[in-house]
Amino acid sequence: MKRNVALGCVLVLTTAAVAGCGGGESASTSGGKTKIRFASWDVAEDVDRQQAIVDRFNETHEDIEVTLEAYGSDFDTKISAGMGSGDTPDVMYMWNYPSYYGGLEPLDSYIEQEGADYKENFYDTLWNYNAMDGQIYGIPVGFTTHTLFYNKDIFAEAGLEEPTDDWTWEDLKEAAKVISEKTNAKGFAFSMKPDPYDFEMYLWSNGAAYCDGEGNMAGSINSDAAKEVFQMFQDMEKEGCAVATEKSGTDEFRAQTVAMYIYGSWSINSLNEDGLNYGVTKIPSFGGQPSVSILSSSGVAMSKDSKNKEAAWEFIKFWTSEECNKERIGLELPVLNSVVESEGIMDQPEYAPFYEMLEQSDGYTPASFIIENWSEVSEDLSLAFEQAFNPSTLMDVNEVLEGCVQ
Amino acid sequence: MNRKKFFRTATPYFFILPWVIGFLVFTIGPLIFSLIMSFFDWPLTADPKFIGLGNYIEMFTEDDQFRKSLVISLKYAAIFVPLNMIIALFLAMLITQPVRGVKVYRTIFYIPAVISGVAVSIIWGWILNSDYGILNYLLSLLGIEGPRWLVDPAWALMAVILASAFGVGTMMLIFYTDIKNISIDIYEAASLDGASVSKQFFSITLPMITPTILFNLITSIISSFQQVTLVMLLTGGGPLNSTYFYGLYTYNNAFKHHKMGYASANAWVMFIIILLLTALVFRSSSAWVFYETEAKNSGAKKKRKGGKEA
């Protein structure tokens, strides 16, 4: 008997690792109203704000009822499980199009019906990030580019001029050296395990990329221009003017132990709460061409299995409208030209650089959209980059990058 | 009459019906489903395709990470399981001592086991941080320069083990209740015979709780193989994949790389490994686990036998 109980335990516990499938059909219309399920990845107060906007939609639309499903950090798990079992929400937030576009509805025909002005009001760079193989699968909702954050107090303490938007990496390195010598802080911080998706922007800025248009990495990621980029970061770390951080570097920047780091707009709210005296400017260039930033964009997409596509599109249009863009300011950077203009966002020094980076980053396609099994390739790249930047290894850049193409 | 009979025999089954349904739907169902899917190539967003043993063959012949993750998990289990049991037993012994305020200590030791794994991961992320973490600060007070726990691949596994040992409370409680169950008479008899405290521990306490040790051994072997939360949140499998546990590897295959069929095969291999290990422990148990009831019965038999012969 005891044996059976223990075997039962083994069974039960093991299944926990296996489970995660199932699902079923739920009634999509009831009481004359079309029901739309809308999945969001946000949490806490952000969800409350989203719920308020959803409620307003429901009040003004008699025939449609939208339910907000907040998946939080389980978003990817639930969306993939949903797609696996044919139980995907009708409308969902989306950023990782290469992984999910198979389960999404192409939206080009819907956009066409709205007329040319509709599409043009969005920042053009964004469409590239909401499309796959030339087809649009999502309507942009928010985005962030990356910019250089710097601590004004530390720059003053070191007696240095603050960074400007025409800085090159040489300028940054010089300043970082002075700061590391004259103050208790380090000059610059970057992640020792950068997300390969984000890191490609430095390669673009130096005229390189992870792969060519067909997804071949050989000849691209191990090109001289690419090696130069990695070498520069590694040298800064070796020389002690930069520190490679365990996470993004935000913790160190908030603790004022580093003077500069490059990051998206995600940290602005917490930096403001801290009352930190910081500035934001464009990413330094490598000299030749203007610097390029990666985009982290969010859009809303429609499930291809949705039974009420008309209603779903109606809601998507509402969610991406001027009105909603305005309402989400503080939550997301607005993506419509008209809203950025009417709200005077370009006059706010902590937000303007994100739009300047957006405008000069048009025309680049991340490797994640080109390389087929990106999530696995990304894992290998991530490991390789860490070998170059982890202070306990600091492997030779040449060796690391040649290893990536074997 | 017949109906009455039916109800009489069926009643107990009605009582356990909710559990049976739950077990069938949420345990056996997915279990069988995952076994079937392990023979498919299933990228989630597209339809599954039957590939026979393809997943298993790929795992054993092409996938380096499979072997590496398995070794990491085995290493973790080999260190964590005994360490955890020794700490749990030690704490259990402490809280059975007749000291003032023992309830307070008992609560303190148990609290970490109540905290969610996510919170534990975040707390340990702060404790172990090499720049501002409190652990390295405390070490620096002793004049030791602490290692870069979550950065140095040589130390990261130790860091994870350290953080997991934080949840030792449940096991401690199980030991505690069993130790409390041992009749005080035995200890009194032993001390009258002049047995020292350590002799009492090794000759009375330890043998008496071997069934509990067996239980804890098995459950902790299982849970150590399934450790996911902690590595996912504390190290993300890093640095340099040194804590890329088998559980995390399976999870990533399923939900990051969308290879549901392959991940199912991963899970089944893990299941079989756990099954074999558990069977091994059970086989060995007759040699070292001591059941009081068995001892009494066999003793009684002997006596009767002796009586007949006489």
JSON list of N, CA, C and O in Angstrom, two decimals, chain A residues 2 6 10-11 13-15 18 77 80 83-84 100 192-193 246 251 375-376 379 383 386-387 390-393, chain B residues 27 31 34 42 44-45 130 132 151-153 222 226 239-241 244 251 255-259 267 271 282 291:
[
{"chain": "A", "resi": 2, "resn": "LYS", "atom": "N", "xyz": [1.81, 1.26, 0.93]},
{"chain": "A", "resi": 2, "resn": "LYS", "atom": "CA", "xyz": [2.71, 2.41, 1.00]},
{"chain": "A", "resi": 2, "resn": "LYS", "atom": "C", "xyz": [3.39, 2.66, -0.33]},
{"chain": "A", "resi": 2, "resn": "LYS", "atom": "O", "xyz": [3.57, 3.78, -0.78]},
{"chain": "A", "resi": 6, "resn": "ALA", "atom": "N", "xyz": [3.30, 6.07, -2.66]},
{"chain": "A", "resi": 6, "resn": "ALA", "atom": "CA", "xyz": [4.50, 6.79, -3.10]},
{"chain": "A", "resi": 6, "resn": "ALA", "atom": "C", "xyz": [4.56, 6.86, -4.61]},
{"chain": "A", "resi": 6, "resn": "ALA", "atom": "O", "xyz": [4.90, 7.89, -5.18]},
{"chain": "A", "resi": 10, "resn": "VAL", "atom": "N", "xyz": [4.72, 10.12, -7.13]},
{"chain": "A", "resi": 10, "resn": "VAL", "atom": "CA", "xyz": [5.61, 10.33, -8.27]},
{"chain": "A", "resi": 10, "resn": "VAL", "atom": "C", "xyz": [4.79, 10.73, -9.48]},
{"chain": "A", "resi": 10, "resn": "VAL", "atom": "O", "xyz": [5.12, 11.70, -10.17]},
{"chain": "A", "resi": 11, "resn": "LEU", "atom": "N", "xyz": [3.72, 10.00, -9.70]},
{"chain": "A", "resi": 11, "resn": "LEU", "atom": "CA", "xyz": [2.88, 10.29, -10.85]},
{"chain": "A", "resi": 11, "resn": "LEU", "atom": "C", "xyz": [2.36, 11.72, -10.81]},
{"chain": "A", "resi": 11, "resn": "LEU", "atom": "O", "xyz": [2.52, 12.49, -11.75]},
{"chain": "A", "resi": 13, "resn": "LEU", "atom": "N", "xyz": [3.30, 14.36, -9.04]},
{"chain": "A", "resi": 13, "resn": "LEU", "atom": "CA", "xyz": [4.28, 15.44, -9.10]},
{"chain": "A", "resi": 13, "resn": "LEU", "atom": "C", "xyz": [4.87, 15.56, -10.50]},
{"chain": "A", "resi": 13, "resn": "LEU", "atom": "O", "xyz": [5.13, 16.65, -10.98]},
{"chain": "A", "resi": 14, "resn": "THR", "atom": "N", "xyz": [5.09, 14.42, -11.14]},
{"chain": "A", "resi": 14, "resn": "THR", "atom": "CA", "xyz": [5.69, 14.49, -12.47]},
{"chain": "A", "resi": 14, "resn": "THR", "atom": "C", "xyz": [4.76, 15.15, -13.46]},
{"chain": "A", "resi": 14, "resn": "THR", "atom": "O", "xyz": [5.19, 15.91, -14.33]},
{"chain": "A", "resi": 15, "resn": "THR", "atom": "N", "xyz": [3.48, 14.89, -13.29]},
{"chain": "A", "resi": 15, "resn": "THR", "atom": "CA", "xyz": [2.54, 15.46, -14.25]},
{"chain": "A", "resi": 15, "resn": "THR", "atom": "C", "xyz": [2.57, 16.96, -14.21]},
{"chain": "A", "resi": 15, "resn": "THR", "atom": "O", "xyz": [2.32, 17.62, -15.22]},
{"chain": "A", "resi": 18, "resn": "VAL", "atom": "N", "xyz": [4.31, 18.20, -16.87]},
{"chain": "A", "resi": 18, "resn": "VAL", "atom": "CA", "xyz": [3.83, 17.83, -18.20]},
{"chain": "A", "resi": 18, "resn": "VAL", "atom": "C", "xyz": [2.58, 18.59, -18.59]},
{"chain": "A", "resi": 18, "resn": "VAL", "atom": "O", "xyz": [2.37, 18.92, -19.75]},
{"chain": "A", "resi": 77, "resn": "THR", "atom": "N", "xyz": [2.93, 31.73, -21.93]},
{"chain": "A", "resi": 77, "resn": "THR", "atom": "CA", "xyz": [2.49, 30.37, -21.67]},
{"chain": "A", "resi": 77, "resn": "THR", "atom": "C", "xyz": [1.03, 30.19, -22.05]},
{"chain": "A", "resi": 77, "resn": "THR", "atom": "O", "xyz": [0.66, 29.22, -22.69]},
{"chain": "A", "resi": 80, "resn": "SER", "atom": "N", "xyz": [0.39, 30.53, -25.89]},
{"chain": "A", "resi": 80, "resn": "SER", "atom": "CA", "xyz": [0.80, 29.35, -26.66]},
{"chain": "A", "resi": 80, "resn": "SER", "atom": "C", "xyz": [-0.07, 28.16, -26.34]},
{"chain": "A", "resi": 80, "resn": "SER", "atom": "O", "xyz": [-0.41, 27.38, -27.22]},
{"chain": "A", "resi": 83, "resn": "MET", "atom": "N", "xyz": [-3.27, 28.68, -28.26]},
{"chain": "A", "resi": 83, "resn": "MET", "atom": "CA", "xyz": [-3.16, 28.38, -29.68]},
{"chain": "A", "resi": 83, "resn": "MET", "atom": "C", "xyz": [-3.09, 26.88, -29.91]},
{"chain": "A", "resi": 83, "resn": "MET", "atom": "O", "xyz": [-3.60, 26.36, -30.89]},
{"chain": "A", "resi": 84, "resn": "GLY", "atom": "N", "xyz": [-2.44, 26.18, -28.97]},
{"chain": "A", "resi": 84, "resn": "GLY", "atom": "CA", "xyz": [-2.31, 24.74, -29.11]},
{"chain": "A", "resi": 84, "resn": "GLY", "atom": "C", "xyz": [-3.66, 24.04, -29.00]},
{"chain": "A", "resi": 84, "resn": "GLY", "atom": "O", "xyz": [-3.87, 23.00, -29.61]},
{"chain": "A", "resi": 100, "resn": "TYR", "atom": "N", "xyz": [4.39, 33.65, -33.12]},
{"chain": "A", "resi": 100, "resn": "TYR", "atom": "CA", "xyz": [2.94, 33.42, -33.03]},
{"chain": "A", "resi": 100, "resn": "TYR", "atom": "C", "xyz": [2.17, 33.69, -34.32]},
{"chain": "A", "resi": 100, "resn": "TYR", "atom": "O", "xyz": [0.97, 33.44, -34.35]},
{"chain": "A", "resi": 192, "resn": "MET", "atom": "N", "xyz": [25.74, 41.90, -18.66]},
{"chain": "A", "resi": 192, "resn": "MET", "atom": "CA", "xyz": [26.71, 40.88, -19.04]},
{"chain": "A", "resi": 192, "resn": "MET", "atom": "C", "xyz": [26.04, 39.74, -19.79]},
{"chain": "A", "resi": 192, "resn": "MET", "atom": "O", "xyz": [26.70, 38.90, -20.37]},
{"chain": "A", "resi": 193, "resn": "LYS", "atom": "N", "xyz": [24.70, 39.71, -19.75]},
{"chain": "A", "resi": 193, "resn": "LYS", "atom": "CA", "xyz": [23.98, 38.69, -20.51]},
{"chain": "A", "resi": 193, "resn": "LYS", "atom": "C", "xyz": [22.91, 39.39, -21.31]},
{"chain": "A", "resi": 193, "resn": "LYS", "atom": "O", "xyz": [21.72, 39.24, -21.06]},
{"chain": "A", "resi": 246, "resn": "GLU", "atom": "N", "xyz": [24.47, 42.18, -13.64]},
{"chain": "A", "resi": 246, "resn": "GLU", "atom": "CA", "xyz": [23.73, 40.92, -13.67]},
{"chain": "A", "resi": 246, "resn": "GLU", "atom": "C", "xyz": [22.41, 41.08, -14.39]},
{"chain": "A", "resi": 246, "resn": "GLU", "atom": "O", "xyz": [21.98, 40.21, -15.13]},
{"chain": "A", "resi": 251, "resn": "ASP", "atom": "N", "xyz": [19.10, 48.79, -11.67]},
{"chain": "A", "resi": 251, "resn": "ASP", "atom": "CA", "xyz": [19.35, 48.80, -10.22]},
{"chain": "A", "resi": 251, "resn": "ASP", "atom": "C", "xyz": [20.58, 49.64, -9.88]},
{"chain": "A", "resi": 251, "resn": "ASP", "atom": "O", "xyz": [20.56, 50.46, -8.97]},
{"chain": "A", "resi": 375, "resn": "SER", "atom": "N", "xyz": [14.17, 31.49, -31.40]},
{"chain": "A", "resi": 375, "resn": "SER", "atom": "CA", "xyz": [14.21, 31.37, -29.94]},
{"chain": "A", "resi": 375, "resn": "SER", "atom": "C", "xyz": [15.35, 30.45, -29.52]},
{"chain": "A", "resi": 375, "resn": "SER", "atom": "O", "xyz": [15.95, 30.64, -28.47]},
{"chain": "A", "resi": 376, "resn": "GLU", "atom": "N", "xyz": [15.67, 29.45, -30.35]},
{"chain": "A", "resi": 376, "resn": "GLU", "atom": "CA", "xyz": [16.80, 28.59, -30.00]},
{"chain": "A", "resi": 376, "resn": "GLU", "atom": "C", "xyz": [18.12, 29.24, -30.35]},
{"chain": "A", "resi": 376, "resn": "GLU", "atom": "O", "xyz": [19.08, 29.18, -29.59]},
{"chain": "A", "resi": 379, "resn": "GLU", "atom": "N", "xyz": [19.06, 31.70, -27.79]},
{"chain": "A", "resi": 379, "resn": "GLU", "atom": "CA", "xyz": [19.61, 31.11, -26.58]},
{"chain": "A", "resi": 379, "resn": "GLU", "atom": "C", "xyz": [21.11, 30.84, -26.74]},
{"chain": "A", "resi": 379, "resn": "GLU", "atom": "O", "xyz": [21.90, 31.09, -25.83]},
{"chain": "A", "resi": 383, "resn": "LEU", "atom": "N", "xyz": [24.24, 32.82, -24.74]},
{"chain": "A", "resi": 383, "resn": "LEU", "atom": "CA", "xyz": [25.32, 32.13, -24.03]},
{"chain": "A", "resi": 383, "resn": "LEU", "atom": "C", "xyz": [26.68, 32.62, -24.53]},
{"chain": "A", "resi": 383, "resn": "LEU", "atom": "O", "xyz": [27.59, 32.88, -23.75]},
{"chain": "A", "resi": 386, "resn": "GLU", "atom": "N", "xyz": [27.47, 36.06, -23.28]},
{"chain": "A", "resi": 386, "resn": "GLU", "atom": "CA", "xyz": [27.81, 36.03, -21.86]},
{"chain": "A", "resi": 386, "resn": "GLU", "atom": "C", "xyz": [29.25, 35.56, -21.67]},
{"chain": "A", "resi": 386, "resn": "GLU", "atom": "O", "xyz": [29.94, 36.03, -20.77]},
{"chain": "A", "resi": 387, "resn": "GLN", "atom": "N", "xyz": [29.68, 34.63, -22.54]},
{"chain": "A", "resi": 387, "resn": "GLN", "atom": "CA", "xyz": [31.07, 34.18, -22.43]},
{"chain": "A", "resi": 387, "resn": "GLN", "atom": "C", "xyz": [32.03, 35.34, -22.64]},
{"chain": "A", "resi": 387, "resn": "GLN", "atom": "O", "xyz": [33.10, 35.40, -22.06]},
{"chain": "A", "resi": 390, "resn": "ASN", "atom": "N", "xyz": [30.96, 37.99, -19.28]},
{"chain": "A", "resi": 390, "resn": "ASN", "atom": "CA", "xyz": [31.00, 37.56, -17.88]},
{"chain": "A", "resi": 390, "resn": "ASN", "atom": "C", "xyz": [32.42, 37.72, -17.35]},
{"chain": "A", "resi": 390, "resn": "ASN", "atom": "O", "xyz": [33.36, 37.18, -17.92]},
{"chain": "A", "resi": 391, "resn": "PRO", "atom": "N", "xyz": [32.59, 38.48, -16.25]},
{"chain": "A", "resi": 391, "resn": "PRO", "atom": "CA", "xyz": [33.94, 38.76, -15.75]},
{"chain": "A", "resi": 391, "resn": "PRO", "atom": "C", "xyz": [34.72, 37.51, -15.36]},
{"chain": "A", "resi": 391, "resn": "PRO", "atom": "O", "xyz": [35.94, 37.55, -15.29]},
{"chain": "A", "resi": 392, "resn": "SER", "atom": "N", "xyz": [34.01, 36.39, -15.12]},
{"chain": "A", "resi": 392, "resn": "SER", "atom": "CA", "xyz": [34.79, 35.20, -14.77]},
{"chain": "A", "resi": 392, "resn": "SER", "atom": "C", "xyz": [35.25, 34.42, -16.00]},
{"chain": "A", "resi": 392, "resn": "SER", "atom": "O", "xyz": [35.98, 33.46, -15.87]},
{"chain": "A", "resi": 393, "resn": "THR", "atom": "N", "xyz": [34.83, 34.85, -17.19]},
{"chain": "A", "resi": 393, "resn": "THR", "atom": "CA", "xyz": [35.36, 34.20, -18.39]},
{"chain": "A", "resi": 393, "resn": "THR", "atom": "C", "xyz": [36.06, 35.20, -19.30]},
{"chain": "A", "resi": 393, "resn": "THR", "atom": "O", "xyz": [37.23, 35.02, -19.63]},
{"chain": "B", "resi": 27, "resn": "THR", "atom": "N", "xyz": [-4.90, 14.67, -14.09]},
{"chain": "B", "resi": 27, "resn": "THR", "atom": "CA", "xyz": [-3.63, 13.96, -13.93]},
{"chain": "B", "resi": 27, "resn": "THR", "atom": "C", "xyz": [-3.44, 12.89, -14.99]},
{"chain": "B", "resi": 27, "resn": "THR", "atom": "O", "xyz": [-2.56, 12.98, -15.83]},
{"chain": "B", "resi": 31, "resn": "LEU", "atom": "N", "xyz": [-1.42, 13.21, -18.57]},
{"chain": "B", "resi": 31, "resn": "LEU", "atom": "CA", "xyz": [-0.28, 12.30, -18.57]},
{"chain": "B", "resi": 31, "resn": "LEU", "atom": "C", "xyz": [-0.27, 11.46, -19.84]},
{"chain": "B", "resi": 31, "resn": "LEU", "atom": "O", "xyz": [0.73, 11.37, -20.55]},
{"chain": "B", "resi": 34, "resn": "SER", "atom": "N", "xyz": [0.29, 13.62, -22.90]},
{"chain": "B", "resi": 34, "resn": "SER", "atom": "CA", "xyz": [1.68, 14.01, -23.12]},
{"chain": "B", "resi": 34, "resn": "SER", "atom": "C", "xyz": [2.50, 12.84, -23.65]},
{"chain": "B", "resi": 34, "resn": "SER", "atom": "O", "xyz": [3.42, 13.02, -24.43]},
{"chain": "B", "resi": 42, "resn": "TRP", "atom": "N", "xyz": [5.12, 18.97, -32.59]},
{"chain": "B", "resi": 42, "resn": "TRP", "atom": "CA", "xyz": [3.97, 19.84, -32.37]},
{"chain": "B", "resi": 42, "resn": "TRP", "atom": "C", "xyz": [4.41, 21.27, -32.05]},
{"chain": "B", "resi": 42, "resn": "TRP", "atom": "O", "xyz": [4.69, 21.60, -30.91]},
{"chain": "B", "resi": 44, "resn": "LEU", "atom": "N", "xyz": [2.81, 23.91, -31.68]},
{"chain": "B", "resi": 44, "resn": "LEU", "atom": "CA", "xyz": [1.75, 24.66, -31.02]},
{"chain": "B", "resi": 44, "resn": "LEU", "atom": "C", "xyz": [0.88, 25.50, -31.95]},
{"chain": "B", "resi": 44, "resn": "LEU", "atom": "O", "xyz": [-0.33, 25.38, -31.94]},
{"chain": "B", "resi": 45, "resn": "THR", "atom": "N", "xyz": [1.51, 26.37, -32.77]},
{"chain": "B", "resi": 45, "resn": "THR", "atom": "CA", "xyz": [0.69, 27.20, -33.63]},
{"chain": "B", "resi": 45, "resn": "THR", "atom": "C", "xyz": [0.28, 26.45, -34.90]},
{"chain": "B", "resi": 45, "resn": "THR", "atom": "O", "xyz": [-0.53, 26.94, -35.66]},
{"chain": "B", "resi": 130, "resn": "SER", "atom": "N", "xyz": [26.34, 40.25, -5.92]},
{"chain": "B", "resi": 130, "resn": "SER", "atom": "CA", "xyz": [27.73, 40.34, -5.50]},
{"chain": "B", "resi": 130, "resn": "SER", "atom": "C", "xyz": [28.14, 41.76, -5.12]},
{"chain": "B", "resi": 130, "resn": "SER", "atom": "O", "xyz": [29.09, 41.96, -4.39]},
{"chain": "B", "resi": 132, "resn": "TYR", "atom": "N", "xyz": [25.81, 44.49, -3.91]},
{"chain": "B", "resi": 132, "resn": "TYR", "atom": "CA", "xyz": [25.11, 45.05, -2.76]},
{"chain": "B", "resi": 132, "resn": "TYR", "atom": "C", "xyz": [24.39, 44.00, -1.92]},
{"chain": "B", "resi": 132, "resn": "TYR", "atom": "O", "xyz": [23.60, 44.33, -1.06]},
{"chain": "B", "resi": 151, "resn": "VAL", "atom": "N", "xyz": [27.17, 35.19, -10.73]},
{"chain": "B", "resi": 151, "resn": "VAL", "atom": "CA", "xyz": [27.92, 35.56, -11.93]},
{"chain": "B", "resi": 151, "resn": "VAL", "atom": "C", "xyz": [28.94, 34.49, -12.26]},
{"chain": "B", "resi": 151, "resn": "VAL", "atom": "O", "xyz": [29.19, 34.16, -13.41]},
{"chain": "B", "resi": 152, "resn": "ASP", "atom": "N", "xyz": [29.54, 33.92, -11.21]},
{"chain": "B", "resi": 152, "resn": "ASP", "atom": "CA", "xyz": [30.58, 32.94, -11.41]},
{"chain": "B", "resi": 152, "resn": "ASP", "atom": "C", "xyz": [29.95, 31.56, -11.57]},
{"chain": "B", "resi": 152, "resn": "ASP", "atom": "O", "xyz": [29.30, 31.05, -10.66]},
{"chain": "B", "resi": 153, "resn": "PRO", "atom": "N", "xyz": [30.15, 30.92, -12.73]},
{"chain": "B", "resi": 153, "resn": "PRO", "atom": "CA", "xyz": [29.50, 29.62, -12.96]},
{"chain": "B", "resi": 153, "resn": "PRO", "atom": "C", "xyz": [29.91, 28.58, -11.92]},
{"chain": "B", "resi": 153, "resn": "PRO", "atom": "O", "xyz": [29.16, 27.65, -11.66]},
{"chain": "B", "resi": 222, "resn": "ILE", "atom": "N", "xyz": [12.23, 13.67, -5.87]},
{"chain": "B", "resi": 222, "resn": "ILE", "atom": "CA", "xyz": [11.29, 14.07, -6.91]},
{"chain": "B", "resi": 222, "resn": "ILE", "atom": "C", "xyz": [11.29, 15.58, -7.08]},
{"chain": "B", "resi": 222, "resn": "ILE", "atom": "O", "xyz": [11.44, 16.11, -8.19]},
{"chain": "B", "resi": 226, "resn": "GLN", "atom": "N", "xyz": [12.39, 18.41, -10.18]},
{"chain": "B", "resi": 226, "resn": "GLN", "atom": "CA", "xyz": [11.39, 19.29, -10.80]},
{"chain": "B", "resi": 226, "resn": "GLN", "atom": "C", "xyz": [11.63, 20.75, -10.47]},
{"chain": "B", "resi": 226, "resn": "GLN", "atom": "O", "xyz": [10.79, 21.59, -10.78]},
{"chain": "B", "resi": 239, "resn": "PRO", "atom": "N", "xyz": [24.64, 31.64, -14.56]},
{"chain": "B", "resi": 239, "resn": "PRO", "atom": "CA", "xyz": [25.52, 32.19, -15.58]},
{"chain": "B", "resi": 239, "resn": "PRO", "atom": "C", "xyz": [26.13, 31.09, -16.45]},
{"chain": "B", "resi": 239, "resn": "PRO", "atom": "O", "xyz": [26.45, 30.03, -15.94]},
{"chain": "B", "resi": 240, "resn": "LEU", "atom": "N", "xyz": [26.24, 31.39, -17.71]},
{"chain": "B", "resi": 240, "resn": "LEU", "atom": "CA", "xyz": [26.81, 30.47, -18.69]},
{"chain": "B", "resi": 240, "resn": "LEU", "atom": "C", "xyz": [26.16, 29.10, -18.62]},
{"chain": "B", "resi": 240, "resn": "LEU", "atom": "O", "xyz": [26.84, 28.08, -18.69]},
{"chain": "B", "resi": 241, "resn": "ASN", "atom": "N", "xyz": [24.85, 29.07, -18.45]},
{"chain": "B", "resi": 241, "resn": "ASN", "atom": "CA", "xyz": [24.06, 27.82, -18.43]},
{"chain": "B", "resi": 241, "resn": "ASN", "atom": "C", "xyz": [24.44, 26.87, -17.30]},
{"chain": "B", "resi": 241, "resn": "ASN", "atom": "O", "xyz": [24.10, 25.70, -17.35]},
{"chain": "B", "resi": 244, "resn": "TYR", "atom": "N", "xyz": [21.24, 25.51, -15.71]},
{"chain": "B", "resi": 244, "resn": "TYR", "atom": "CA", "xyz": [20.17, 25.23, -16.66]},
{"chain": "B", "resi": 244, "resn": "TYR", "atom": "C", "xyz": [19.59, 23.86, -16.33]},
{"chain": "B", "resi": 244, "resn": "TYR", "atom": "O", "xyz": [19.88, 22.87, -17.00]},
{"chain": "B", "resi": 251, "resn": "TYR", "atom": "N", "xyz": [10.76, 23.11, -19.66]},
{"chain": "B", "resi": 251, "resn": "TYR", "atom": "CA", "xyz": [9.83, 24.25, -19.72]},
{"chain": "B", "resi": 251, "resn": "TYR", "atom": "C", "xyz": [10.13, 25.13, -20.93]},
{"chain": "B", "resi": 251, "resn": "TYR", "atom": "O", "xyz": [9.23, 25.51, -21.67]},
{"chain": "B", "resi": 255, "resn": "PHE", "atom": "N", "xyz": [7.45, 26.10, -23.78]},
{"chain": "B", "resi": 255, "resn": "PHE", "atom": "CA", "xyz": [6.78, 27.38, -23.82]},
{"chain": "B", "resi": 255, "resn": "PHE", "atom": "C", "xyz": [7.61, 28.51, -24.41]},
{"chain": "B", "resi": 255, "resn": "PHE", "atom": "O", "xyz": [7.10, 29.58, -24.70]},
{"chain": "B", "resi": 256, "resn": "LYS", "atom": "N", "xyz": [8.92, 28.29, -24.57]},
{"chain": "B", "resi": 256, "resn": "LYS", "atom": "CA", "xyz": [9.73, 29.33, -25.19]},
{"chain": "B", "resi": 256, "resn": "LYS", "atom": "C", "xyz": [9.98, 28.97, -26.66]},
{"chain": "B", "resi": 256, "resn": "LYS", "atom": "O", "xyz": [9.81, 29.78, -27.54]},
{"chain": "B", "resi": 257, "resn": "HIS", "atom": "N", "xyz": [10.37, 27.73, -26.88]},
{"chain": "B", "resi": 257, "resn": "HIS", "atom": "CA", "xyz": [10.66, 27.30, -28.25]},
{"chain": "B", "resi": 257, "resn": "HIS", "atom": "C", "xyz": [9.45, 26.66, -28.93]},
{"chain": "B", "resi": 257, "resn": "HIS", "atom": "O", "xyz": [9.54, 26.25, -30.08]},
{"chain": "B", "resi": 258, "resn": "HIS", "atom": "N", "xyz": [8.36, 26.53, -28.18]},
{"chain": "B", "resi": 258, "resn": "HIS", "atom": "CA", "xyz": [7.13, 25.98, -28.74]},
{"chain": "B", "resi": 258, "resn": "HIS", "atom": "C", "xyz": [7.31, 24.60, -29.35]},
{"chain": "B", "resi": 258, "resn": "HIS", "atom": "O", "xyz": [6.74, 24.29, -30.39]},
{"chain": "B", "resi": 259, "resn": "LYS", "atom": "N", "xyz": [8.14, 23.78, -28.71]},
{"chain": "B", "resi": 259, "resn": "LYS", "atom": "CA", "xyz": [8.28, 22.41, -29.19]},
{"chain": "B", "resi": 259, "resn": "LYS", "atom": "C", "xyz": [7.58, 21.50, -28.19]},
{"chain": "B", "resi": 259, "resn": "LYS", "atom": "O", "xyz": [8.21, 20.85, -27.37]},
{"chain": "B", "resi": 267, "resn": "ALA", "atom": "N", "xyz": [9.82, 15.39, -20.66]},
{"chain": "B", "resi": 267, "resn": "ALA", "atom": "CA", "xyz": [9.16, 15.14, -19.39]},
{"chain": "B", "resi": 267, "resn": "ALA", "atom": "C", "xyz": [9.05, 13.65, -19.11]},
{"chain": "B", "resi": 267, "resn": "ALA", "atom": "O", "xyz": [9.20, 13.20, -17.98]},
{"chain": "B", "resi": 271, "resn": "PHE", "atom": "N", "xyz": [10.40, 11.49, -16.07]},
{"chain": "B", "resi": 271, "resn": "PHE", "atom": "CA", "xyz": [9.50, 10.62, -15.32]},
{"chain": "B", "resi": 271, "resn": "PHE", "atom": "C", "xyz": [10.13, 9.25, -15.11]},
{"chain": "B", "resi": 271, "resn": "PHE", "atom": "O", "xyz": [10.13, 8.70, -14.01]},
{"chain": "B", "resi": 282, "resn": "PHE", "atom": "N", "xyz": [13.30, 2.32, -2.93]},
{"chain": "B", "resi": 282, "resn": "PHE", "atom": "CA", "xyz": [12.38, 1.36, -2.31]},
{"chain": "B", "resi": 282, "resn": "PHE", "atom": "C", "xyz": [13.03, 0.00, -2.13]},
{"chain": "B", "resi": 282, "resn": "PHE", "atom": "O", "xyz": [12.91, -0.64, -1.10]},
{"chain": "B", "resi": 291, "resn": "TYR", "atom": "N", "xyz": [10.26, -0.71, 10.52]},
{"chain": "B", "resi": 291, "resn": "TYR", "atom": "CA", "xyz": [8.86, -0.45, 10.88]},
{"chain": "B", "resi": 291, "resn": "TYR", "atom": "C", "xyz": [8.57, -1.09, 12.23]},
{"chain": "B", "resi": 291, "resn": "TYR", "atom": "O", "xyz": [8.76, -2.29, 12.41]}
]
